[in-house]
Amino acid sequence: MIINPWKAQSEITSLASRLDAAQARLDVALRRRSLLELDAAGMIRAVNDACCALLQVPRDAVLGRSFDELLSAPADSRSDRRSLWPSIQSGVDQTCLYSYRPAAGEPICLQAEFSLLPRQADPSPRIQVFISDITRQNADALLLQDLQKQMQAVRDVQVMVEFDPDGRVRDVNAVFVGLFGYSHGDIVGRFHAELVGDEVAQSAEYRTMWEQLRAGKPFVGVVRRLAKSGQERHLLASYNPIAGPDGRVIKVIKYAQDVTRQTALSISLSRAVTEVQAVLTPAMAGDWSHRVREDDKGDDVRILVGDINRLLGSTEAFIADLDTTLAAIGAGRLDARADASRHQGGFRANVQRMNASLDAVTTPLNVAANYLDRISKGDLPPRINDAYQGDFNAIKDNLNTCIAAV
């Protein structure tokens, strides 16, 4: 094989030029990165300007110091300080995190990458350390972890279903399985329309919902769905379209909370309000005999309706006693009184006040009637010294005047 020396020399020259250019680019990159060089004992032998700027210390304050003195113990529990240096000296690269507080500023998180350099003319081992400020990345990672934990907490308590854009189920969580009675294998691959019943699936509102989801518009609302047993489940659901890099919807994630009991209570309460209005309308016209049905109500609504019925009954009993007593008084039975023991609370107090008022009326009238009867028979009674109010006191004075005149 004949080698053209001029061509070979030209290729060597070109290769050397490219090698020099690559070395220059590497030197620039190394100058931009924070770099330390350590001896086998971990003492700092060299440091570049970028590292001094990052640590906010002059070069003289770094050279000759122990690396462990410059940076505190590794901040991450993954690093074992006792095995760190022997591992590096054996040729195993290591990466550790450190917490560092510059002279001016808040603490930062540093990542140190340790590598054992190949031995050249100097037989003593050298360790190269690249240091990077990963404070922001670390904060972002912690935030991401926190968000992931929050999302997992949501998934642990809420229904989660993943659909493709056409409404086919891709995945469900354990909460869905427990609420609807389907196994994971039962439901994956089926269409959402199979879970809502024919009436809903064929409605214009349902078709519009999926058209809007495929267009990227989310849906939030209370929906009715069917469990495997056929029982209704009411959910407060949010359907969230997820777009791919090209902006097209690639899947829909549904999160939902079971509000079946709350929905049933709301419906029952609404019906009870209508029934209460139907009872109160005649009551306001004076007919207190109607009551709201209790045996067809749920526990909470039944308690409320029972209280309303008891109020109606107490009011009816009070009005009945009032009517009976006033009718007896009107018929001349001035000793008629309502039985306060049949009533409770404010109704009992009102009956007692009514009876006391009747006593205040009938007592002086009975005294006047007795005195007039005695005077008519020639039996002159003594003066009346009891105290009465208003017009009754005037009657008393007139009787005493009459007695004195006789």
Coordinates of C-alpha atoms in Angstrom, one line a residue:
M1 CA 0.0 0.0 0.0
I2 CA 1.5 3.4 -1.1
I3 CA 0.9 6.2 1.3
N4 CA 0.9 9.8 0.0
P5 CA 3.0 11.6 2.7
W6 CA 1.6 15.0 1.7
K7 CA -2.0 13.8 2.0
A8 CA -1.3 12.1 5.3
Q9 CA 0.4 15.2 6.7
S10 CA -2.6 17.2 5.6
E11 CA -5.0 14.9 7.3
I12 CA -2.8 15.0 10.5
T13 CA -2.8 18.7 10.4
S14 CA -6.6 18.8 9.9
L15 CA -7.1 16.4 12.8
A16 CA -4.8 18.4 15.1
S17 CA -6.7 21.5 14.2
R18 CA -10.0 19.9 15.0
L19 CA -8.5 18.5 18.3
D20 CA -7.3 22.0 19.3
A21 CA -10.8 23.4 18.5
A22 CA -12.5 20.7 20.6
Q23 CA -10.0 21.3 23.4
A24 CA -10.7 25.1 23.2
R25 CA -14.5 24.5 23.4
L26 CA -13.9 22.1 26.4
D27 CA -11.8 24.7 28.1
V28 CA -14.5 27.3 27.7
A29 CA -17.1 24.9 29.1
L30 CA -14.8 24.0 32.0
R31 CA -14.3 27.7 32.8
R32 CA -18.1 28.2 32.9
R33 CA -18.6 25.3 35.2
S34 CA -17.6 25.5 38.9
L35 CA -14.6 23.2 39.2
L36 CA -12.4 22.1 42.1
E37 CA -9.4 19.8 42.1
L38 CA -8.6 17.8 45.3
D39 CA -5.7 15.5 46.3
A40 CA -6.3 12.1 47.7
A41 CA -6.8 13.5 51.2
G42 CA -9.6 15.8 50.0
M43 CA -7.6 19.0 50.2
I44 CA -8.3 21.6 47.6
R45 CA -5.4 22.1 45.2
A46 CA -7.1 24.1 42.4
V47 CA -10.3 26.1 41.9
N48 CA -11.5 28.1 39.0
D49 CA -13.1 31.5 38.9
A50 CA -16.7 30.2 38.3
C51 CA -16.5 28.1 41.5
C52 CA -15.2 31.1 43.5
A53 CA -18.1 33.2 42.2
L54 CA -20.6 30.5 43.0
L55 CA -19.3 30.1 46.6
Q56 CA -18.7 33.9 47.0
V57 CA -15.3 33.4 48.4
P58 CA -11.8 34.5 47.1
R59 CA -9.4 31.9 45.7
D60 CA -7.0 32.3 48.6
A61 CA -9.8 31.4 51.0
V62 CA -10.4 28.1 49.2
L63 CA -6.9 26.7 48.3
G64 CA -5.4 24.5 50.9
R65 CA -8.7 23.9 52.7
S66 CA -10.3 20.6 53.3
F67 CA -13.3 20.0 51.0
D68 CA -15.3 18.8 54.1
E69 CA -14.5 22.0 55.8
L70 CA -15.6 24.1 52.9
L71 CA -18.9 22.3 52.5
S72 CA -20.9 20.8 55.3
A73 CA -21.8 17.1 55.4
P74 CA -24.0 15.9 52.5
A75 CA -27.5 17.1 52.7
D76 CA -29.1 13.9 51.2
S77 CA -29.3 10.8 53.3
R78 CA -28.3 8.7 50.3
S79 CA -24.7 9.7 50.8
D80 CA -22.6 8.0 53.4
R81 CA -19.8 10.3 54.3
R82 CA -17.7 7.6 55.8
S83 CA -17.6 5.6 52.5
L84 CA -17.6 8.6 50.2
W85 CA -13.8 9.2 49.9
P86 CA -12.7 5.6 49.8
S87 CA -15.3 5.0 47.1
I88 CA -14.0 7.9 45.0
Q89 CA -10.4 6.9 45.5
S90 CA -11.2 3.4 44.2
G91 CA -12.4 5.0 41.0
V92 CA -16.2 5.0 41.5
D93 CA -17.7 8.4 40.5
Q94 CA -20.0 9.9 43.2
T95 CA -22.7 12.6 43.2
C96 CA -23.7 14.3 46.5
L97 CA -25.9 17.2 47.6
Y98 CA -24.7 19.9 50.0
S99 CA -26.4 22.7 51.7
Y100 CA -24.3 25.9 51.6
R101 CA -24.9 29.4 52.9
P102 CA -22.9 32.1 51.0
A103 CA -21.6 35.1 52.9
A104 CA -24.4 37.2 51.5
G105 CA -27.7 35.5 50.7
E106 CA -30.0 32.6 51.5
P107 CA -28.8 29.0 51.7
I108 CA -28.4 27.2 48.4
C109 CA -28.4 23.6 47.4
L110 CA -25.2 22.4 45.6
Q111 CA -24.6 19.2 43.7
A112 CA -21.0 17.9 43.7
E113 CA -19.9 15.4 41.1
F114 CA -16.7 13.6 42.1
S115 CA -14.4 11.8 39.6
L116 CA -10.9 10.3 40.0
L117 CA -8.6 11.7 37.3
P118 CA -6.3 9.5 35.3
R119 CA -2.8 9.5 36.7
Q120 CA -0.3 11.2 34.4
A121 CA 3.2 12.4 35.1
D122 CA 2.2 13.1 38.7
P123 CA 1.6 9.6 40.4
S124 CA -0.5 11.1 43.2
P125 CA -4.2 10.6 42.7
R126 CA -6.3 13.7 41.9
I127 CA -10.0 14.2 42.3
Q128 CA -12.0 16.5 40.1
V129 CA -15.2 18.0 41.5
F130 CA -17.9 19.8 39.4
I131 CA -20.2 21.9 41.6
S132 CA -23.6 23.0 40.4
D133 CA -26.2 25.2 42.0
I134 CA -29.4 23.1 41.8
T135 CA -31.5 25.2 44.3
R136 CA -34.2 25.9 41.8
Q137 CA -34.2 22.4 40.4
N138 CA -34.4 21.0 44.0
A139 CA -37.2 23.4 44.9
D140 CA -39.0 22.4 41.7
A141 CA -38.5 18.7 42.5
L142 CA -39.8 19.2 46.0
L143 CA -42.8 21.1 44.6
L144 CA -43.4 18.3 42.1
Q145 CA -43.2 15.7 44.9
D146 CA -45.7 17.7 46.9
L147 CA -48.1 18.0 44.0
Q148 CA -47.8 14.3 43.3
K149 CA -48.6 13.5 47.0
Q150 CA -51.6 15.9 46.8
M151 CA -52.8 14.2 43.6
Q152 CA -52.4 10.8 45.2
A153 CA -54.4 11.9 48.2
V154 CA -57.2 13.0 45.8
R155 CA -57.0 9.7 44.0
D156 CA -57.2 7.8 47.3
V157 CA -60.6 9.4 48.1
Q158 CA -62.2 10.4 44.8
V159 CA -63.3 8.4 41.8
M160 CA -60.8 8.6 38.9
V161 CA -61.4 7.4 35.4
E162 CA -59.2 7.9 32.3
F163 CA -60.9 7.9 28.9
D164 CA -59.6 8.1 25.3
P165 CA -61.1 11.0 23.3
D166 CA -63.9 8.8 22.1
G167 CA -65.1 7.9 25.6
R168 CA -63.5 4.4 25.9
V169 CA -62.3 3.6 29.5
R170 CA -58.5 3.2 29.7
D171 CA -58.1 3.0 33.5
V172 CA -60.0 3.4 36.8
N173 CA -58.9 3.6 40.4
A174 CA -59.8 1.5 43.4
V175 CA -62.4 4.1 44.6
F176 CA -64.3 3.6 41.3
V177 CA -64.2 -0.2 41.7
G178 CA -65.5 0.0 45.2
L179 CA -68.3 2.5 44.4
F180 CA -69.6 0.9 41.1
G181 CA -68.9 -2.7 41.7
Y182 CA -67.0 -3.3 38.5
S183 CA -63.6 -5.0 38.5
H184 CA -60.7 -3.3 36.6
G185 CA -61.0 -6.0 33.9
D186 CA -64.8 -5.5 33.7
I187 CA -64.6 -1.8 32.9
V188 CA -61.4 -1.1 30.9
G189 CA -62.2 -1.0 27.2
R190 CA -65.9 -0.2 27.6
F191 CA -67.5 3.0 26.5
H192 CA -68.6 5.6 28.9
A193 CA -72.1 5.6 27.4
E194 CA -72.6 2.1 28.7
L195 CA -72.5 3.4 32.3
V196 CA -75.0 6.2 32.0
G197 CA -78.2 4.4 30.8
D198 CA -79.9 4.7 27.5
E199 CA -81.9 7.8 28.4
V200 CA -78.8 9.8 29.2
A201 CA -76.6 8.3 26.4
Q202 CA -79.1 9.2 23.7
S203 CA -79.7 12.7 25.0
A204 CA -78.4 15.8 23.1
E205 CA -76.8 17.1 26.3
Y206 CA -74.6 14.0 26.6
R207 CA -73.5 14.1 23.0
T208 CA -72.7 17.8 23.4
M209 CA -70.6 17.1 26.5
W210 CA -68.3 14.7 24.7
E211 CA -68.1 17.0 21.6
Q212 CA -66.9 19.8 23.9
L213 CA -64.5 17.5 25.7
R214 CA -62.9 16.5 22.4
A215 CA -62.7 20.2 21.6
G216 CA -60.7 20.8 24.8
K217 CA -63.5 22.3 27.0
P218 CA -63.8 20.8 30.5
F219 CA -67.2 19.8 32.0
V220 CA -68.1 20.1 35.7
G221 CA -71.5 19.2 37.2
V222 CA -73.6 16.7 39.1
V223 CA -74.2 13.6 37.0
R224 CA -76.2 10.4 37.4
R225 CA -74.5 7.1 36.6
L226 CA -75.4 3.4 37.0
A227 CA -73.4 0.9 39.1
K228 CA -73.0 -2.7 38.0
S229 CA -76.0 -3.6 40.2
G230 CA -78.2 -1.1 38.3
Q231 CA -78.3 1.3 41.3
E232 CA -78.1 5.0 40.7
R233 CA -75.0 6.9 41.8
H234 CA -74.9 10.7 41.7
L235 CA -71.5 12.2 41.3
L236 CA -70.1 15.7 41.5
A237 CA -67.7 15.2 38.6
S238 CA -65.1 17.1 36.6
Y239 CA -64.1 15.9 33.1
N240 CA -60.7 17.3 32.2
P241 CA -59.4 17.1 28.6
I242 CA -55.6 16.6 28.3
A243 CA -53.9 17.8 25.2
G244 CA -50.8 16.5 23.5
P245 CA -47.8 18.5 22.2
D246 CA -49.8 19.3 19.0
G247 CA -52.7 20.7 21.0
R248 CA -55.1 17.9 20.2
V249 CA -56.9 16.1 23.0
I250 CA -55.3 12.7 23.7
K251 CA -57.3 11.7 26.8
V252 CA -59.9 12.8 29.3
I253 CA -59.4 12.5 33.1
K254 CA -62.5 12.4 35.3
Y255 CA -62.4 13.1 39.0
A256 CA -65.6 12.7 40.9
Q257 CA -67.0 12.6 44.5
D258 CA -70.0 10.5 45.5
V259 CA -72.9 12.8 46.4
T260 CA -75.6 10.2 46.1
R261 CA -76.8 10.7 49.7
Q262 CA -76.6 14.5 49.5
T263 CA -78.6 14.4 46.2
A264 CA -81.3 12.2 47.7
L265 CA -81.5 14.5 50.7
S266 CA -81.8 17.6 48.5
I267 CA -84.6 15.9 46.5
S268 CA -86.4 14.8 49.7
L269 CA -86.0 18.3 51.2
S270 CA -87.4 19.9 48.1
R271 CA -90.4 17.6 48.1
A272 CA -90.9 18.2 51.9
V273 CA -90.9 22.0 51.3
T274 CA -93.7 21.6 48.8
E275 CA -95.7 19.5 51.2
V276 CA -95.1 21.9 54.1
Q277 CA -96.3 24.8 51.9
A278 CA -99.5 22.8 51.1
V279 CA -100.1 22.4 54.9
L280 CA -99.3 26.0 55.9
T281 CA -101.6 27.5 53.3
P282 CA -104.8 26.3 55.0
A283 CA -103.2 26.9 58.4
M284 CA -102.8 30.6 57.6
A285 CA -106.5 30.6 56.7
G286 CA -107.4 29.2 60.1
D287 CA -107.4 25.4 59.4
W288 CA -104.7 23.9 61.6
S289 CA -105.8 20.3 61.2
H290 CA -103.4 19.3 58.3
R291 CA -100.1 17.6 58.8
V292 CA -97.0 16.7 56.7
R293 CA -96.5 13.0 56.1
E294 CA -93.4 11.7 57.9
D295 CA -93.1 8.0 57.2
D296 CA -91.9 8.4 53.6
K297 CA -89.0 10.8 54.6
G298 CA -85.3 10.2 55.2
D299 CA -84.0 10.6 58.7
D300 CA -82.9 14.2 58.5
V301 CA -86.0 15.4 56.7
R302 CA -88.2 13.3 58.9
I303 CA -86.9 15.1 62.0
L304 CA -87.5 18.5 60.4
V305 CA -91.0 17.5 59.3
G306 CA -91.8 16.1 62.7
D307 CA -90.8 19.4 64.3
I308 CA -93.1 21.3 62.0
N309 CA -96.0 18.9 62.7
R310 CA -95.5 19.3 66.5
L311 CA -95.5 23.1 66.0
L312 CA -98.8 22.8 64.1
G313 CA -100.2 20.6 66.8
S314 CA -99.2 22.9 69.6
T315 CA -100.6 25.9 67.8
E316 CA -103.9 24.0 67.0
A317 CA -104.3 23.0 70.7
F318 CA -103.6 26.5 71.9
I319 CA -106.1 28.0 69.5
A320 CA -108.7 25.3 70.4
D321 CA -108.3 26.0 74.2
L322 CA -108.5 29.8 73.5
D323 CA -111.7 29.4 71.4
T324 CA -113.3 27.0 74.0
T325 CA -112.5 29.3 76.9
L326 CA -113.7 32.5 75.2
A327 CA -116.9 30.7 74.1
A328 CA -117.6 29.7 77.7
I329 CA -117.0 33.2 79.0
G330 CA -119.3 34.5 76.3
A331 CA -121.9 32.1 77.4
G332 CA -121.7 33.5 81.0
R333 CA -119.5 30.9 82.5
L334 CA -117.0 33.3 84.0
D335 CA -115.2 30.5 85.8
A336 CA -114.1 28.8 82.6
R337 CA -110.3 28.5 82.3
A338 CA -107.9 26.8 79.9
D339 CA -105.7 23.9 81.2
A340 CA -102.2 25.3 81.1
S341 CA -100.6 21.9 81.8
R342 CA -101.7 20.7 78.3
H343 CA -99.2 23.1 76.7
Q344 CA -95.5 23.6 76.6
G345 CA -93.1 26.6 76.6
G346 CA -94.5 29.9 75.2
F347 CA -97.9 28.4 74.7
R348 CA -98.2 27.4 78.4
A349 CA -97.1 30.9 79.4
N350 CA -99.7 32.5 77.1
V351 CA -102.5 30.3 78.5
Q352 CA -101.4 31.2 82.1
R353 CA -101.5 34.9 81.1
M354 CA -104.9 34.5 79.6
N355 CA -106.2 32.8 82.7
A356 CA -104.7 35.5 84.9
S357 CA -106.4 38.2 82.7
L358 CA -109.7 36.4 83.1
D359 CA -109.3 36.3 86.8
A360 CA -108.6 40.0 86.8
V361 CA -111.9 40.5 85.0
T362 CA -114.1 38.1 86.8
T363 CA -113.0 38.6 90.4
P364 CA -114.2 42.3 90.7
L365 CA -117.4 41.4 88.7
N366 CA -118.1 38.6 91.2
V367 CA -117.5 40.9 94.1
A368 CA -119.8 43.6 92.6
A369 CA -122.5 41.0 91.9
N370 CA -122.4 39.7 95.5
Y371 CA -122.5 43.2 96.9
L372 CA -125.5 44.2 94.8
D373 CA -127.3 41.0 95.8
R374 CA -126.8 41.7 99.5
I375 CA -127.8 45.4 99.2
S376 CA -131.0 44.4 97.4
K377 CA -131.8 42.1 100.3
G378 CA -131.2 44.8 103.0
D379 CA -127.9 43.3 104.0
L380 CA -125.4 46.2 104.1
P381 CA -121.9 44.8 103.3
P382 CA -118.7 46.5 104.5
R383 CA -116.7 48.8 102.3
I384 CA -114.5 47.2 99.6
N385 CA -110.9 47.8 100.4
D386 CA -109.3 45.5 97.8
A387 CA -107.3 47.3 95.1
Y388 CA -108.5 47.0 91.4
Q389 CA -107.2 48.5 88.2
G390 CA -108.8 50.9 85.8
D391 CA -112.5 50.7 85.3
F392 CA -112.8 48.0 87.9
N393 CA -111.6 50.4 90.5
A394 CA -114.3 52.9 89.4
I395 CA -116.9 50.2 90.0
K396 CA -115.5 49.6 93.4
D397 CA -115.6 53.3 94.3
N398 CA -119.3 53.5 93.1
L399 CA -120.3 50.5 95.2
N400 CA -118.5 52.1 98.3
T401 CA -120.4 55.3 97.6
C402 CA -123.7 53.4 97.4
I403 CA -123.0 51.7 100.7
A404 CA -122.2 55.0 102.4
A405 CA -125.4 56.6 101.0
V406 CA -127.6 53.8 102.3

